[in-house]
Short mmCIF file of C-alpha atoms and ligand atoms in Angstrom, two decimals:
data_model
loop_
_atom_site.label_atom_id
_atom_site.label_comp_id
_atom_site.label_asym_id
_atom_site.label_seq_id
_atom_site.Cartn_x
_atom_site.Cartn_y
_atom_site.Cartn_z
CA MET W 6 -9.21 -24.98 19.55
CA LEU W 7 -7.71 -22.36 17.25
CA PRO W 8 -5.54 -23.55 14.33
CA THR W 9 -1.81 -23.07 14.88
CA TYR W 10 0.64 -21.49 12.51
CA ALA W 11 4.11 -22.89 13.23
CA ASP W 12 6.27 -20.68 10.97
CA ASP W 13 7.59 -17.49 12.51
CA ILE W 14 6.28 -14.49 10.56
CA TYR W 15 8.84 -12.30 12.38
CA SER W 16 11.90 -14.34 11.17
CA ASP W 17 13.89 -13.13 8.18
CA ASP W 18 11.98 -15.53 5.93
CA GLY W 19 8.72 -14.60 7.61
CA ILE W 20 9.36 -10.97 6.66
CA VAL W 21 10.76 -11.40 3.16
CA ARG W 22 8.06 -13.92 2.11
CA SER W 23 5.39 -12.17 4.20
CA TYR W 24 2.64 -12.57 1.67
CA GLU W 25 3.02 -16.30 1.36
CA HIS W 26 2.77 -16.61 5.13
CA TYR W 27 -0.26 -14.35 5.20
CA ARG W 28 -2.03 -16.54 2.63
CA ASN W 29 -1.35 -19.62 4.75
CA ILE W 30 -2.67 -17.84 7.83
CA ARG W 31 -5.84 -16.75 6.03
CA ASP W 32 -6.40 -20.27 4.75
CA LEU W 33 -6.11 -21.73 8.23
CA GLY W 34 -9.06 -19.80 9.62
CA PRO W 35 -10.33 -16.44 10.80
CA VAL W 36 -8.18 -16.50 13.95
CA VAL W 37 -4.87 -18.31 14.10
CA GLU W 38 -2.41 -18.96 16.92
CA LEU W 39 1.13 -17.79 16.03
CA ALA W 40 3.07 -20.51 17.79
CA ALA W 41 6.40 -18.67 17.56
CA SER W 42 5.15 -15.34 18.88
CA ASN W 43 2.84 -16.08 21.81
CA ALA W 44 0.00 -14.20 20.10
CA LEU W 45 -3.01 -14.76 17.85
CA ALA W 46 -3.37 -13.33 14.35
CA VAL W 47 -6.27 -12.28 12.19
CA GLY W 48 -5.55 -12.11 8.47
CA ARG W 49 -8.85 -11.94 6.56
CA PHE W 50 -10.16 -8.57 5.48
CA ARG W 51 -13.53 -8.63 7.19
CA ASP W 52 -12.05 -9.99 10.43
CA VAL W 53 -9.31 -7.39 10.54
CA ARG W 54 -11.92 -4.70 10.08
CA ALA W 55 -14.21 -6.21 12.70
CA LEU W 56 -11.39 -6.44 15.22
CA LEU W 57 -10.20 -2.87 14.69
CA LEU W 58 -13.73 -1.45 14.89
CA ASP W 59 -14.48 -3.23 18.20
CA HIS W 60 -12.72 -0.76 20.49
CA GLN W 61 -14.66 -1.92 23.53
CA ARG W 62 -13.38 -5.43 23.55
CA PHE W 63 -10.08 -5.08 21.67
CA ARG W 64 -7.94 -2.45 23.39
CA SER W 65 -4.80 -0.57 22.35
CA SER W 66 -3.55 0.65 25.73
CA ASN W 67 -2.37 -2.81 26.78
CA GLY W 68 -2.04 -4.02 23.18
CA VAL W 69 -0.54 -2.86 19.83
CA ALA W 70 2.90 -4.35 20.70
CA LEU W 71 3.62 -8.02 21.36
CA THR W 72 5.74 -7.54 24.44
CA GLN W 73 5.05 -6.05 27.83
CA ARG W 74 8.41 -4.24 27.77
CA CYS W 75 7.41 -2.28 24.68
CA ILE W 76 3.86 -1.62 25.93
CA GLU W 77 5.25 -0.21 29.20
CA ALA W 78 7.89 1.89 27.45
CA VAL W 79 5.49 3.71 25.15
CA THR W 80 2.31 3.63 27.13
CA GLY W 81 0.61 7.00 27.05
CA THR W 82 1.12 7.66 23.33
CA THR W 83 -1.97 8.13 21.19
CA LEU W 84 -1.29 4.84 19.42
CA PHE W 85 -1.19 2.95 22.73
CA SER W 86 -4.24 4.52 24.33
CA ASP W 87 -8.02 3.92 24.63
CA PRO W 88 -10.97 6.23 25.05
CA PRO W 89 -11.54 8.66 26.70
CA GLN W 90 -7.79 9.43 26.90
CA HIS W 91 -7.38 8.54 23.24
CA GLN W 92 -9.78 11.20 21.86
CA ARG W 93 -8.21 13.89 23.96
CA MET W 94 -4.69 13.06 22.83
CA ARG W 95 -5.60 12.41 19.19
CA LYS W 96 -7.24 15.79 18.92
CA VAL W 97 -3.97 17.43 19.84
CA VAL W 98 -1.75 15.24 17.65
CA ALA W 99 -4.13 15.56 14.69
CA ARG W 100 -4.29 19.35 14.54
CA PRO W 101 -1.35 19.97 12.19
CA LEU W 102 -2.24 16.85 10.22
CA MET W 103 -5.83 17.66 9.32
CA PRO W 104 -6.55 18.02 5.58
CA GLN W 105 -6.73 21.83 5.60
CA ALA W 106 -3.48 22.15 7.57
CA VAL W 107 -1.69 19.65 5.34
CA GLU W 108 -2.96 21.34 2.20
CA GLN W 109 -0.90 24.41 3.11
CA LEU W 110 2.24 22.30 2.65
CA ARG W 111 1.34 21.35 -0.91
CA SER W 112 3.27 24.03 -2.78
CA ASP W 113 6.49 23.55 -0.80
CA LEU W 114 6.26 19.78 -1.18
CA GLN W 115 5.53 20.07 -4.91
CA ASP W 116 8.50 22.43 -5.47
CA ALA W 117 10.82 20.09 -3.55
CA ALA W 118 9.50 17.08 -5.46
CA ASP W 119 9.99 18.83 -8.86
CA VAL W 120 13.56 19.82 -8.02
CA LEU W 121 14.37 16.34 -6.72
CA ILE W 122 12.97 14.48 -9.70
CA GLU W 123 14.64 16.82 -12.17
CA ARG W 124 17.97 16.16 -10.52
CA LEU W 125 17.47 12.41 -10.41
CA VAL W 126 16.42 12.27 -14.08
CA GLU W 127 19.69 14.00 -14.94
CA ARG W 128 21.59 11.37 -12.90
CA ARG W 129 19.68 8.58 -14.65
CA ALA W 130 20.73 5.88 -12.13
CA PHE W 131 20.17 6.25 -8.36
CA ASP W 132 18.89 4.51 -5.25
CA GLY W 133 15.11 4.56 -5.05
CA VAL W 134 15.16 4.57 -1.21
CA THR W 135 18.03 6.77 -0.08
CA ASP W 136 18.04 9.21 -3.06
CA LEU W 137 14.34 9.39 -3.82
CA ALA W 138 11.98 8.05 -1.19
CA GLN W 139 13.77 9.52 1.80
CA HIS W 140 13.99 13.02 0.40
CA LEU W 141 10.68 14.67 1.32
CA PRO W 142 10.29 12.99 4.75
CA VAL W 143 13.87 13.73 5.76
CA SER W 144 14.22 17.22 4.35
CA ILE W 145 10.69 18.55 5.01
CA VAL W 146 8.63 16.39 7.34
CA SER W 147 11.36 16.00 9.92
CA SER W 148 11.70 19.78 10.18
CA LEU W 149 7.95 20.15 10.60
CA VAL W 150 8.20 17.88 13.66
CA GLY W 151 10.60 20.49 15.04
CA LEU W 152 13.27 18.59 16.98
CA PRO W 153 16.72 20.27 17.20
CA GLU W 154 19.34 19.05 14.70
CA ALA W 155 20.74 16.13 16.80
CA GLY W 156 17.27 14.68 17.35
CA ARG W 157 16.20 15.27 13.80
CA GLU W 158 19.21 13.39 12.46
CA SER W 159 18.30 10.34 14.54
CA MET W 160 14.65 10.24 13.58
CA LEU W 161 15.03 7.71 10.77
CA GLU W 162 16.90 5.26 13.00
CA TRP W 163 14.54 5.82 15.94
CA GLY W 164 11.47 5.25 13.75
CA ALA W 165 12.71 1.86 12.59
CA VAL W 166 13.74 0.96 16.15
CA GLY W 167 10.25 1.77 17.43
CA PHE W 168 8.62 -0.47 14.81
CA ASP W 169 11.00 -3.32 15.62
CA CYS W 170 10.16 -3.10 19.32
CA ILE W 171 6.45 -3.52 18.54
CA GLY W 172 7.19 -7.09 17.41
CA PRO W 173 7.71 -10.23 19.58
CA ILE W 174 10.78 -11.08 21.61
CA ASN W 175 13.46 -11.87 19.03
CA ASP W 176 16.99 -10.77 18.15
CA ARG W 177 15.59 -7.86 16.14
CA SER W 178 13.48 -6.47 18.97
CA ASP W 179 16.27 -7.12 21.52
CA ARG W 180 18.68 -5.03 19.51
CA ALA W 181 16.08 -2.38 18.88
CA PHE W 182 15.11 -2.20 22.52
CA ALA W 183 18.64 -1.25 23.47
CA LYS W 184 18.35 1.70 21.06
CA LEU W 185 14.84 2.60 22.10
CA GLY W 186 16.31 3.64 25.47
CA GLU W 187 18.28 6.32 23.64
CA LEU W 188 15.15 7.72 22.02
CA LEU W 189 13.14 7.63 25.23
CA ASP W 190 15.94 9.23 27.20
CA TYR W 191 16.12 12.04 24.60
CA VAL W 192 12.44 12.75 24.23
CA LEU W 193 11.29 12.00 27.76
CA LYS W 194 14.17 13.46 29.78
CA ARG W 195 16.35 15.83 27.76
CA LEU W 196 14.17 17.64 25.25
CA THR W 197 13.12 21.08 26.36
CA VAL W 198 10.74 23.63 24.84
CA SER W 199 13.55 26.10 24.25
CA GLU W 200 15.23 23.74 21.78
CA ILE W 201 12.10 23.12 19.71
CA THR W 202 11.50 25.00 16.44
CA PRO W 203 8.81 27.66 17.09
CA GLY W 204 5.57 26.92 15.25
CA SER W 205 6.51 23.26 14.71
CA TRP W 206 4.32 20.25 15.55
CA ALA W 207 6.33 19.59 18.74
CA ALA W 208 5.94 23.26 19.72
CA HIS W 209 2.20 22.87 19.34
CA ILE W 210 2.27 19.93 21.77
CA PHE W 211 4.06 22.10 24.37
CA ASP W 212 1.44 24.83 23.74
CA ALA W 213 -1.35 22.34 24.41
CA ALA W 214 0.20 21.61 27.80
CA GLU W 215 0.47 25.38 28.55
CA GLN W 216 -3.24 25.69 27.74
CA GLY W 217 -4.12 22.76 29.93
CA THR W 218 -5.50 20.52 27.12
CA ILE W 219 -2.92 17.90 28.08
CA THR W 220 -0.65 17.54 31.09
CA LYS W 221 3.08 18.36 31.05
CA GLU W 222 3.79 14.64 31.61
CA GLU W 223 1.89 13.81 28.41
CA VAL W 224 4.02 16.11 26.21
CA PRO W 225 6.91 13.71 25.43
CA LYS W 226 4.50 10.87 24.67
CA LEU W 227 2.69 12.92 22.09
CA ILE W 228 5.98 13.98 20.54
CA LEU W 229 6.75 10.26 20.19
CA ASP W 230 3.57 9.96 18.13
CA TYR W 231 5.24 12.16 15.52
CA VAL W 232 8.83 10.83 15.81
CA GLY W 233 7.89 7.17 15.43
CA PRO W 234 5.66 6.95 12.34
CA SER W 235 6.19 10.14 10.31
CA LEU W 236 9.14 9.14 8.16
CA ASP W 237 9.64 5.39 7.53
CA THR W 238 6.07 4.65 6.60
CA THR W 239 5.98 7.13 3.72
CA ILE W 240 9.52 6.28 2.62
CA LEU W 241 8.58 2.60 2.30
CA ALA W 242 5.41 3.45 0.45
CA THR W 243 7.35 5.62 -2.04
CA ALA W 244 9.89 2.93 -2.73
CA HIS W 245 7.07 0.39 -3.29
CA LEU W 246 5.45 2.78 -5.74
CA ILE W 247 8.65 3.06 -7.78
CA ASP W 248 9.22 -0.70 -7.65
CA LEU W 249 5.68 -1.52 -8.72
CA PHE W 250 5.71 0.92 -11.65
CA GLY W 251 9.17 -0.38 -12.61
CA GLN W 252 7.80 -3.88 -12.72
CA LYS W 253 4.62 -2.90 -14.53
CA PRO W 254 5.63 -0.36 -17.21
CA GLN W 255 2.17 -0.56 -18.84
CA GLN W 256 0.59 0.68 -15.59
CA TRP W 257 2.97 3.65 -15.60
CA ALA W 258 2.13 4.36 -19.24
CA ASP W 259 -1.56 4.28 -18.36
CA LEU W 260 -1.04 6.68 -15.45
CA ARG W 261 0.97 9.07 -17.63
CA ALA W 262 -1.85 9.09 -20.14
CA HIS W 263 -4.45 9.49 -17.38
CA PRO W 264 -2.96 11.44 -14.48
CA GLU W 265 -6.43 11.77 -12.99
CA LEU W 266 -5.88 8.13 -11.83
CA SER W 267 -3.04 9.24 -9.54
CA SER W 268 -5.00 9.12 -6.28
CA ASN W 269 -6.38 5.71 -7.04
CA ALA W 270 -2.95 4.49 -8.07
CA ILE W 271 -1.52 5.59 -4.71
CA GLU W 272 -4.25 3.72 -2.80
CA GLU W 273 -3.49 0.62 -4.90
CA VAL W 274 0.18 0.86 -4.01
CA LEU W 275 -0.75 1.02 -0.34
CA ARG W 276 -3.02 -1.98 -0.80
CA VAL W 277 -0.57 -4.16 -2.72
CA ARG W 278 2.40 -3.29 -0.47
CA SER W 279 1.23 -2.03 2.91
CA PRO W 280 4.22 -0.50 4.79
CA ILE W 281 2.84 -1.57 8.17
CA ARG W 282 2.33 -5.32 8.45
CA GLY W 283 0.09 -5.31 11.50
CA PHE W 284 -0.54 -4.02 15.02
CA ALA W 285 -2.05 -5.95 17.90
CA ARG W 286 -4.95 -5.42 20.26
CA ARG W 287 -5.67 -6.94 23.72
CA ALA W 288 -8.94 -8.81 24.12
CA VAL W 289 -10.37 -7.64 27.44
CA GLU W 290 -13.00 -10.40 27.44
CA THR W 291 -13.60 -13.64 25.59
CA VAL W 292 -14.82 -12.72 22.09
CA MET W 293 -16.29 -14.75 19.24
CA LEU W 294 -14.89 -13.41 15.96
CA ASP W 295 -16.23 -14.89 12.74
CA GLY W 296 -17.00 -18.15 14.60
CA SER W 297 -13.60 -18.40 16.37
CA GLN W 298 -13.23 -17.92 20.08
CA ILE W 299 -10.58 -15.45 21.25
CA PRO W 300 -9.79 -16.02 24.95
CA GLU W 301 -9.84 -13.04 27.34
CA GLY W 302 -6.36 -11.52 27.73
CA SER W 303 -5.10 -12.62 24.25
CA LEU W 304 -2.96 -10.38 22.12
CA VAL W 305 -4.32 -10.45 18.60
CA VAL W 306 -2.34 -9.10 15.66
CA ALA W 307 -4.52 -7.42 13.01
CA LEU W 308 -2.52 -8.11 9.83
CA PHE W 309 -3.38 -5.06 7.69
CA ALA W 310 -1.11 -6.26 4.88
CA SER W 311 -2.76 -9.64 4.79
CA ALA W 312 -6.26 -8.16 4.75
CA ASN W 313 -5.24 -6.11 1.75
CA HIS W 314 -4.41 -9.35 -0.14
CA ASP W 315 -7.43 -11.33 1.03
CA GLU W 316 -8.85 -13.20 -2.00
CA ARG W 317 -12.22 -13.22 -0.24
CA LYS W 318 -12.29 -9.44 -0.69
CA TRP W 319 -10.12 -8.61 -3.71
CA LEU W 320 -10.23 -9.92 -7.25
CA ASN W 321 -6.70 -11.08 -8.19
CA PRO W 322 -5.25 -9.52 -5.03
CA GLU W 323 -1.63 -9.91 -6.11
CA THR W 324 -2.20 -7.89 -9.27
CA PHE W 325 -1.21 -4.21 -9.19
CA ASN W 326 -4.00 -2.42 -11.04
CA ILE W 327 -4.24 1.37 -10.81
CA ARG W 328 -7.82 1.18 -12.15
CA ARG W 329 -9.04 -1.18 -9.37
CA ASP W 330 -12.37 0.34 -8.43
CA ASN W 331 -12.32 -0.54 -4.73
CA ALA W 332 -8.61 0.19 -4.08
CA ARG W 333 -9.67 2.91 -1.56
CA GLU W 334 -11.19 0.30 0.74
CA HIS W 335 -7.79 -1.01 1.75
CA VAL W 336 -6.83 -1.04 5.46
CA GLY W 337 -3.20 0.00 5.00
CA PHE W 338 -3.91 3.03 7.22
CA GLY W 339 -5.97 0.96 9.62
CA VAL W 340 -9.63 1.62 10.29
CA GLY W 341 -11.72 2.97 13.21
CA ARG W 342 -10.61 5.28 16.00
CA HIS W 343 -6.88 4.71 15.57
CA THR W 344 -6.90 5.08 11.79
CA CYS W 345 -3.73 6.83 10.67
CA VAL W 346 -3.69 10.44 11.70
CA GLY W 347 -0.89 11.19 9.24
CA GLN W 348 -2.61 9.72 6.14
CA HIS W 349 -3.42 13.06 4.49
CA LEU W 350 0.21 14.10 4.69
CA ALA W 351 1.43 10.66 3.44
CA ARG W 352 -0.93 10.88 0.48
CA LEU W 353 0.13 14.42 -0.29
CA GLU W 354 3.81 13.50 -0.35
CA LEU W 355 3.09 10.63 -2.71
CA GLN W 356 0.87 12.79 -4.93
CA CYS W 357 3.56 15.45 -5.25
CA LEU W 358 6.15 12.89 -6.24
CA VAL W 359 3.85 11.26 -8.80
CA LYS W 360 2.97 14.63 -10.23
CA ALA W 361 6.68 15.48 -10.57
CA MET W 362 7.46 12.15 -12.19
CA ILE W 363 4.62 11.92 -14.73
CA PRO W 364 5.94 14.54 -17.18
CA ARG W 365 9.64 13.74 -16.59
CA ILE W 366 9.92 9.98 -16.51
CA ARG W 367 8.83 7.76 -19.38
CA ARG W 368 10.03 4.51 -17.93
CA PHE W 369 11.59 3.09 -14.72
CA GLU W 370 13.92 0.14 -14.65
CA VAL W 371 14.30 -1.41 -11.20
CA GLY W 372 16.90 -3.82 -9.95
CA THR W 373 16.74 -6.28 -7.04
CA PRO W 374 15.75 -4.49 -3.85
CA VAL W 375 17.42 -5.08 -0.50
CA PRO W 376 14.70 -5.87 2.05
CA GLN W 377 14.60 -3.81 5.23
CA LEU W 378 14.20 -6.52 7.84
CA ASN W 379 11.89 -5.08 10.48
CA ASN W 380 9.32 -6.80 12.71
CA THR W 381 6.49 -4.37 11.82
CA LEU W 382 7.49 -2.58 8.64
CA PHE W 383 7.54 -4.07 5.17
CA GLY W 384 9.76 -2.57 2.54
CA PHE W 385 13.29 -1.98 1.22
CA SER W 386 16.43 -0.36 2.50
CA SER W 387 17.74 0.01 -1.05
CA LEU W 388 16.29 -0.22 -4.58
CA PRO W 389 18.47 0.30 -7.68
CA VAL W 390 16.56 2.44 -10.16
CA GLU W 391 17.27 3.78 -13.66
CA VAL W 392 14.91 6.28 -15.24
CA TYR W 393 14.41 7.23 -18.91
CA PRO W 394 12.99 10.66 -19.76
C1 HEM A 30 2.12 5.58 4.01
C2 HEM A 30 2.34 6.07 5.20
C3 HEM A 30 1.66 5.54 6.45
C4 HEM A 30 1.07 4.36 6.76
C5 HEM A 30 0.94 3.16 5.84
C6 HEM A 30 0.57 4.46 8.11
C7 HEM A 30 -0.14 3.45 8.77
C8 HEM A 30 -0.79 3.59 9.96
C9 HEM A 30 -1.69 2.63 10.55
C10 HEM A 30 -1.97 1.26 9.94
C11 HEM A 30 -2.16 3.12 11.73
C12 HEM A 30 -3.20 2.52 12.60
C13 HEM A 30 -2.73 2.03 13.93
C14 HEM A 30 -3.73 1.16 14.73
O1 HEM A 30 -4.84 0.98 14.31
O2 HEM A 30 -3.31 0.66 15.78
C15 HEM A 30 -1.52 4.42 11.88
C16 HEM A 30 -1.70 5.26 13.04
C17 HEM A 30 -0.98 6.40 13.20
N1 HEM A 30 -0.17 7.06 12.32
FE1 HEM A 30 0.24 6.44 10.43
N2 HEM A 30 0.90 5.69 8.64
C18 HEM A 30 1.54 6.40 7.67
C19 HEM A 30 2.00 7.72 7.78
C20 HEM A 30 1.98 8.45 8.94
C21 HEM A 30 2.56 9.79 9.04
C22 HEM A 30 3.23 10.56 7.96
C23 HEM A 30 2.33 10.17 10.36
C24 HEM A 30 2.70 11.43 11.07
C25 HEM A 30 3.00 12.54 10.54
C26 HEM A 30 1.60 9.08 11.04
C27 HEM A 30 1.20 9.10 12.35
C28 HEM A 30 0.36 8.15 12.91
C29 HEM A 30 -0.16 8.24 14.28
C30 HEM A 30 0.19 9.31 15.30
C31 HEM A 30 -1.02 7.14 14.46
C32 HEM A 30 -1.76 6.79 15.72
C33 HEM A 30 -3.20 7.25 15.61
C34 HEM A 30 -4.06 6.80 16.74
O3 HEM A 30 -3.74 5.91 17.49
O4 HEM A 30 -5.16 7.42 16.86
N3 HEM A 30 1.40 8.09 10.11
N4 HEM A 30 -0.74 4.68 10.83
#
């Protein structure tokens, strides 16, 4: 018998106090039944890794989301696929996101970050989410995706809706599901190649279909792979970074004195505050995981955010420490075949912002954030910030 966790981690409280719930789940055992969500959960670091690396027995095509309606709606995307289809699709989706391709964006992103931070320092007080964190994703990344203006303007809302739908049946996913129809209708039925920006990521998906690497029917699903996760995730990570340095001014002072710690500091932000809480897998046979039996057919949520706070892995896991020597081992981008294909871009955006802020901002003061209540994302919709040059 698996231990049961009675509290609903997808309720408002379950989201706002996520990390307390994760600790309870980890303490209960390697695999826990989420009574409110009709699913199992894995919260310890080594079990989350083991589950994600076992692609044979834990599948994504009939997993990832907690409801059949979501699985059916987005089936065929890279995220919701298994080998051999997965490798074929991922190769196409990954092309503009490989390190060398992303590196070519560095100077534009750095220029935009410099201009943004200069302007915000002049303003002194601003919103850390809407004025700062959203800027690079909304002004640059959304245009790289290449949707026409109407689609591009909706990307932020659609992204959040997609992440809500991945959760269990609740009010949040019910509301989101109504909106998801709008996104699917747009991308699956209305979007044509003539409207797409030439040379964009979406254009490259259409090209892959022309060349026969993927089928025409697969095109919209691969475009969804960009529309869903390319904005919110990085926005939330950026706001977390500002909040953490606002709360820990000595860490910011240390980073200013040692900018070479920037990459490690970014990994530590993603460890302490992982923007994606967890994604599920479907067990295709009965599996023993760390001594617990997972019945065939179960949906098991791999709680990335919980693994990144597991006291069995991390020393003082709650402490934000930019000098933590194993910060890079976090699973905030997942692990294994489905590990985040956009991680190089996400890191680059964060690096450019940090590089722009180090010489210009001596200190951040942060107010009380407004949580963004989402079934799958963890972060803020607003964060009052004041900066001192
Ligand atoms: C800080 C920012 C980000 C975080 C924390 C994040 C997190 C993740 C995680 C945890 C996964 C693994 C899913 C799984 O194992 O089921 C993933 C996959 C994915 N991410 Fe990201 N992501 C971020 C940014 C991005 C960006 C900027 C893009 C696109 C430009 C992107 C596109 C994708 C795609 C397409 C997948 C599916 C890959 C596959 O199934 O093979 N992500 N991401």
